[in-house]
PDB file of C-alpha atoms in Angstrom:
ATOM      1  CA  UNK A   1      63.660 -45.237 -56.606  1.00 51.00           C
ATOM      2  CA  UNK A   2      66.587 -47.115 -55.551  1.00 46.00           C
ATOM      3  CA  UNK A   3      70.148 -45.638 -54.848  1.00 54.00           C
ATOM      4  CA  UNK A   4      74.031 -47.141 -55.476  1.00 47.00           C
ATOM      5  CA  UNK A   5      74.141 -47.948 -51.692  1.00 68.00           C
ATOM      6  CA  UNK A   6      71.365 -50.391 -52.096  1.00 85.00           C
ATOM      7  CA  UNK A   7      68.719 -48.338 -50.841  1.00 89.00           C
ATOM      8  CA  UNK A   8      65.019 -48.005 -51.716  1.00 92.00           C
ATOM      9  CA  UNK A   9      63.045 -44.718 -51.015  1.00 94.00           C
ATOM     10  CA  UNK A  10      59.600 -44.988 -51.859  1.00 93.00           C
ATOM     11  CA  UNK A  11      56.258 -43.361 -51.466  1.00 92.00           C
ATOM     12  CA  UNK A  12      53.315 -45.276 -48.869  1.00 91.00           C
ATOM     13  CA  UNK A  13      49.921 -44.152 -50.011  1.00 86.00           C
ATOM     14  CA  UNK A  14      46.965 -43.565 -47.975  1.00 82.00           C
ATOM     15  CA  UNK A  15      44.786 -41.405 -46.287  1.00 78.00           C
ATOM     16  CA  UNK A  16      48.275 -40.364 -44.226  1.00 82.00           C
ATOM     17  CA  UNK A  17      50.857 -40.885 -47.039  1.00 91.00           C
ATOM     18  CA  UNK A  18      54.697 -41.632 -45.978  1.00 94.00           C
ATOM     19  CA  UNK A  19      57.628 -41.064 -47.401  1.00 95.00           C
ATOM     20  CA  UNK A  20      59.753 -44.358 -46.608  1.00 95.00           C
ATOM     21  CA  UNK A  21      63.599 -46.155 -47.199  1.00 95.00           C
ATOM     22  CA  UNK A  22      64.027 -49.730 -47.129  1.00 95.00           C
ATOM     23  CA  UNK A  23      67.069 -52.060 -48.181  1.00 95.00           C
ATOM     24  CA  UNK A  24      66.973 -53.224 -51.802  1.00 92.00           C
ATOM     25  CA  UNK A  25      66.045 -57.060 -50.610  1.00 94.00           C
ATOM     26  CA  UNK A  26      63.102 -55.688 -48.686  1.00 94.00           C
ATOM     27  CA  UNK A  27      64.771 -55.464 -45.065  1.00 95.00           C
ATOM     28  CA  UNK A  28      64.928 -52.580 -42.526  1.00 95.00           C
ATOM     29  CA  UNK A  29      61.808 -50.914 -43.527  1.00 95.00           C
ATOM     30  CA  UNK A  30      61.426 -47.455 -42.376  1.00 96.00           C
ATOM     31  CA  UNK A  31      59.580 -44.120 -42.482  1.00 96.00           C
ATOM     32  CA  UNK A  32      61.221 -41.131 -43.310  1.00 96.00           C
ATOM     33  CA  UNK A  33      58.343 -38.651 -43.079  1.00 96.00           C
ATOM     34  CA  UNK A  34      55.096 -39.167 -42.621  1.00 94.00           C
ATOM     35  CA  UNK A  35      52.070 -37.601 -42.074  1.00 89.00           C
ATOM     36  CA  UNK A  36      51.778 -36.586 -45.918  1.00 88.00           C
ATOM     37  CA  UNK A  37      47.897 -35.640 -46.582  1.00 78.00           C
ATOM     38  CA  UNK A  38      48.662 -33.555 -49.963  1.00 75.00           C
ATOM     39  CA  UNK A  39      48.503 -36.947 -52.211  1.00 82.00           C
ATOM     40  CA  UNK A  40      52.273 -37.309 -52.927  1.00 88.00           C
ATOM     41  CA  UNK A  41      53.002 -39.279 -56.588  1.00 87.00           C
ATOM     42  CA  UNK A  42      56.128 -38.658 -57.966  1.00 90.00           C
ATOM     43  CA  UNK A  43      59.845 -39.342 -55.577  1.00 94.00           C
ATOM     44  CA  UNK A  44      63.667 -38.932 -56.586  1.00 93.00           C
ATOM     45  CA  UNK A  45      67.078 -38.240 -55.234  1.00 92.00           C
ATOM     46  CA  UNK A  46      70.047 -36.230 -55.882  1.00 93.00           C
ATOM     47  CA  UNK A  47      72.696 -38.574 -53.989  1.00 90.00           C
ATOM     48  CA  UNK A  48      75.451 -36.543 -54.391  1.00 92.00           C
ATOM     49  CA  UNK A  49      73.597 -33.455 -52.375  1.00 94.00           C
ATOM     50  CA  UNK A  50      71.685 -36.235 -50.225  1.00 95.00           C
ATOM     51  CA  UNK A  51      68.473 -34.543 -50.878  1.00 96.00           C
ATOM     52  CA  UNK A  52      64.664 -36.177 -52.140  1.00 96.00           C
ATOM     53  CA  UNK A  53      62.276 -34.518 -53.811  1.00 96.00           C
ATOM     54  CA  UNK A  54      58.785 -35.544 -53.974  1.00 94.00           C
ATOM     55  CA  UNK A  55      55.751 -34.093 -55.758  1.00 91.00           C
ATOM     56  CA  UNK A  56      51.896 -33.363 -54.368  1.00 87.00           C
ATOM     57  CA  UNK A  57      49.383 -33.517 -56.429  1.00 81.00           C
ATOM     58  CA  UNK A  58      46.993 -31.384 -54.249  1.00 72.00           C
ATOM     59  CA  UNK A  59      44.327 -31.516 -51.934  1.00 68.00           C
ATOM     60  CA  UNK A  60      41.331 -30.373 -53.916  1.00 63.00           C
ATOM     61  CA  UNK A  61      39.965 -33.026 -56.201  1.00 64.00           C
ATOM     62  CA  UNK A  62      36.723 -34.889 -57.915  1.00 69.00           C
ATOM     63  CA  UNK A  63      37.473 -38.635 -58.221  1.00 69.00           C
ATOM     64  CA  UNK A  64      40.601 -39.115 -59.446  1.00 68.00           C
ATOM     65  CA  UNK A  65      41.271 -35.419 -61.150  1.00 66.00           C
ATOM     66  CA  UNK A  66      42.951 -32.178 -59.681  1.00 63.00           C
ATOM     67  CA  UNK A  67      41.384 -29.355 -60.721  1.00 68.00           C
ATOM     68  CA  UNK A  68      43.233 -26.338 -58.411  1.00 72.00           C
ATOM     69  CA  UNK A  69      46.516 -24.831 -58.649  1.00 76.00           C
ATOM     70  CA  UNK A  70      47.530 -26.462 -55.462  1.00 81.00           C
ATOM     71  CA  UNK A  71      50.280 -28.912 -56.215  1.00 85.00           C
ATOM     72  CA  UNK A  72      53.702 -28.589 -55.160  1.00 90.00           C
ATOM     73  CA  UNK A  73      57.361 -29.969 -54.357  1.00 93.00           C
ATOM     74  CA  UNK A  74      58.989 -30.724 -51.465  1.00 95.00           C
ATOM     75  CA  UNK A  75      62.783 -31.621 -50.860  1.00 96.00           C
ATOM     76  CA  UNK A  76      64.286 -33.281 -47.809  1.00 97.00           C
ATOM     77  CA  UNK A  77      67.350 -34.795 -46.497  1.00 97.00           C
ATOM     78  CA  UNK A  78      67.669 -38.770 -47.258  1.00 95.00           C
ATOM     79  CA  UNK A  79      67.328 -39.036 -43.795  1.00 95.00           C
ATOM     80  CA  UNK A  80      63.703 -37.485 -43.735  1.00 96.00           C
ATOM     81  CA  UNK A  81      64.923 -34.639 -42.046  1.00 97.00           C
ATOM     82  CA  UNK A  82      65.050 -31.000 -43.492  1.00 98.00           C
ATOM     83  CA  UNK A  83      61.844 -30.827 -45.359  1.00 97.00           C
ATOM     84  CA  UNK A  84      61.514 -28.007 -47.480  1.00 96.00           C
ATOM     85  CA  UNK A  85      59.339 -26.379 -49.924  1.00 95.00           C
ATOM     86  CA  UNK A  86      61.186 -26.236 -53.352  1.00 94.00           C
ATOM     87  CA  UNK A  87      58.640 -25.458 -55.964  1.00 93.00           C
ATOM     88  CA  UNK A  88      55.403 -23.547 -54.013  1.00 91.00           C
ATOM     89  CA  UNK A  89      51.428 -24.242 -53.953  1.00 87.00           C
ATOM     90  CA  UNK A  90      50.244 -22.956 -56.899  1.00 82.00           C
ATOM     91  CA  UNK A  91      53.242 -23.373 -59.652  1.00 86.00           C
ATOM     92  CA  UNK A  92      51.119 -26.279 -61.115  1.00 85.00           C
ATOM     93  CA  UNK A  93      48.245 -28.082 -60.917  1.00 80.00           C
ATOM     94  CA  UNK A  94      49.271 -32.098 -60.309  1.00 83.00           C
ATOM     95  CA  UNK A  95      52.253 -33.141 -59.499  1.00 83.00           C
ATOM     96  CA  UNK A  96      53.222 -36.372 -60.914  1.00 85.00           C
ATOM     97  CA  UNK A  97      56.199 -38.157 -61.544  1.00 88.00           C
ATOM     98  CA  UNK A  98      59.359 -37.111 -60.741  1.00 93.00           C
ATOM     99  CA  UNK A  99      62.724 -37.422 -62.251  1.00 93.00           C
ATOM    100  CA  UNK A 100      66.463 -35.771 -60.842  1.00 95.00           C
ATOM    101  CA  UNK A 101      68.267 -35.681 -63.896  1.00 95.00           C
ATOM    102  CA  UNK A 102      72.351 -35.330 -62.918  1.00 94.00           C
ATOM    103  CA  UNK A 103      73.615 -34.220 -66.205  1.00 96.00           C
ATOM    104  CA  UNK A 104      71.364 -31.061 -66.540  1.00 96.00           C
ATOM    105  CA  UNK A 105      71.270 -30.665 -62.435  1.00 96.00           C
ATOM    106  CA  UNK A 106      67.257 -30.399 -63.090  1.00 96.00           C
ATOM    107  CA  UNK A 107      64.386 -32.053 -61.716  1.00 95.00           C
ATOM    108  CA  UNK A 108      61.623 -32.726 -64.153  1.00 95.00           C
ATOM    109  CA  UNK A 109      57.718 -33.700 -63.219  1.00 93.00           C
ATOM    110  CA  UNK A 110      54.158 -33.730 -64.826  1.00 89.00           C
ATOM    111  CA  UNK A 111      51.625 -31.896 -64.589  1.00 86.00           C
ATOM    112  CA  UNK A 112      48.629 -34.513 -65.436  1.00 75.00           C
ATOM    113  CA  UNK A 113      46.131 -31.912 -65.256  1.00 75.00           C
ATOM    114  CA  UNK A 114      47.897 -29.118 -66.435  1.00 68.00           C
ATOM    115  CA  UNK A 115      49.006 -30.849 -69.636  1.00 74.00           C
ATOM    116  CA  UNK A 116      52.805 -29.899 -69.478  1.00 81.00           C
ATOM    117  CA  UNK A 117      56.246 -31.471 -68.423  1.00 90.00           C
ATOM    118  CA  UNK A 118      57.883 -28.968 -66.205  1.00 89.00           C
ATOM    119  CA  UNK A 119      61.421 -28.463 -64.331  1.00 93.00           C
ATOM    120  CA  UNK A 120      63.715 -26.535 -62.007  1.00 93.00           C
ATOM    121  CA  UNK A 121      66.626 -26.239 -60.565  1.00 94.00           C
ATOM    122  CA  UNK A 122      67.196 -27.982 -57.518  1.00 92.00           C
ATOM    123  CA  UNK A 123      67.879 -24.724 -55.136  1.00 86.00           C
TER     124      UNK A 123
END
């Protein structure tokens, strides 16, 4: 997810996941937050507020599904710092994707598991 000031933020999976910002020709890597064991998919920004928001699709799961109600969102500054819970453990199953929508002032996700499309307000 790339912003007007030439700036990637994107999401480093593993078995610690990372939350990361880079320059659009691949320079100045760095990590934002990291630490991230709640398998993060979905990432995007609200540059005007200077806030990310990035899905989880959970801890619990059997290969490669999600069964629980234990995905969530977090929001941060676009400096990593300021991490908050925005949408709680337990409002969906899998968070996927992730979309900040300016004109409605809504973030949208998936819920793979859960079979729905979902949004909220960012506060």
């Amino acid at each position: 997810m790339s912003t007007p000031a030439g700036r990637i933020y994107f999401l480093s999976l593993g078995r610690q996941s990372r939350v990361m910002v880079m320059n659009d020709d691949g320079s100045d890597p760095k990590v934002l937050i990291e630490g991230l064991e709640s398998k993060p998919d979905g990432i995007g920004a609200d540059v005007a507020r200077g806030r990310l928001y990035y899905t989880f699709m959970g801890v619990r799961f059997t290969g490669e599904d999600f069964w629980d109600n234990d995905g969530y969102i977090e929001s941060a500054n676009l400096d990593g710092s300021d991490r908050k819970v925005l949408v709680p453990e337990g409002a969906f199953v899998t968070g996927k994707q992730l979309q900040y929508d300016k004109a409605t002032d809504r973030i949208y996700w998936c819920d793979r598991e859960g079979m729905r499309l979902m949004s909220a307000r960012p506060d």
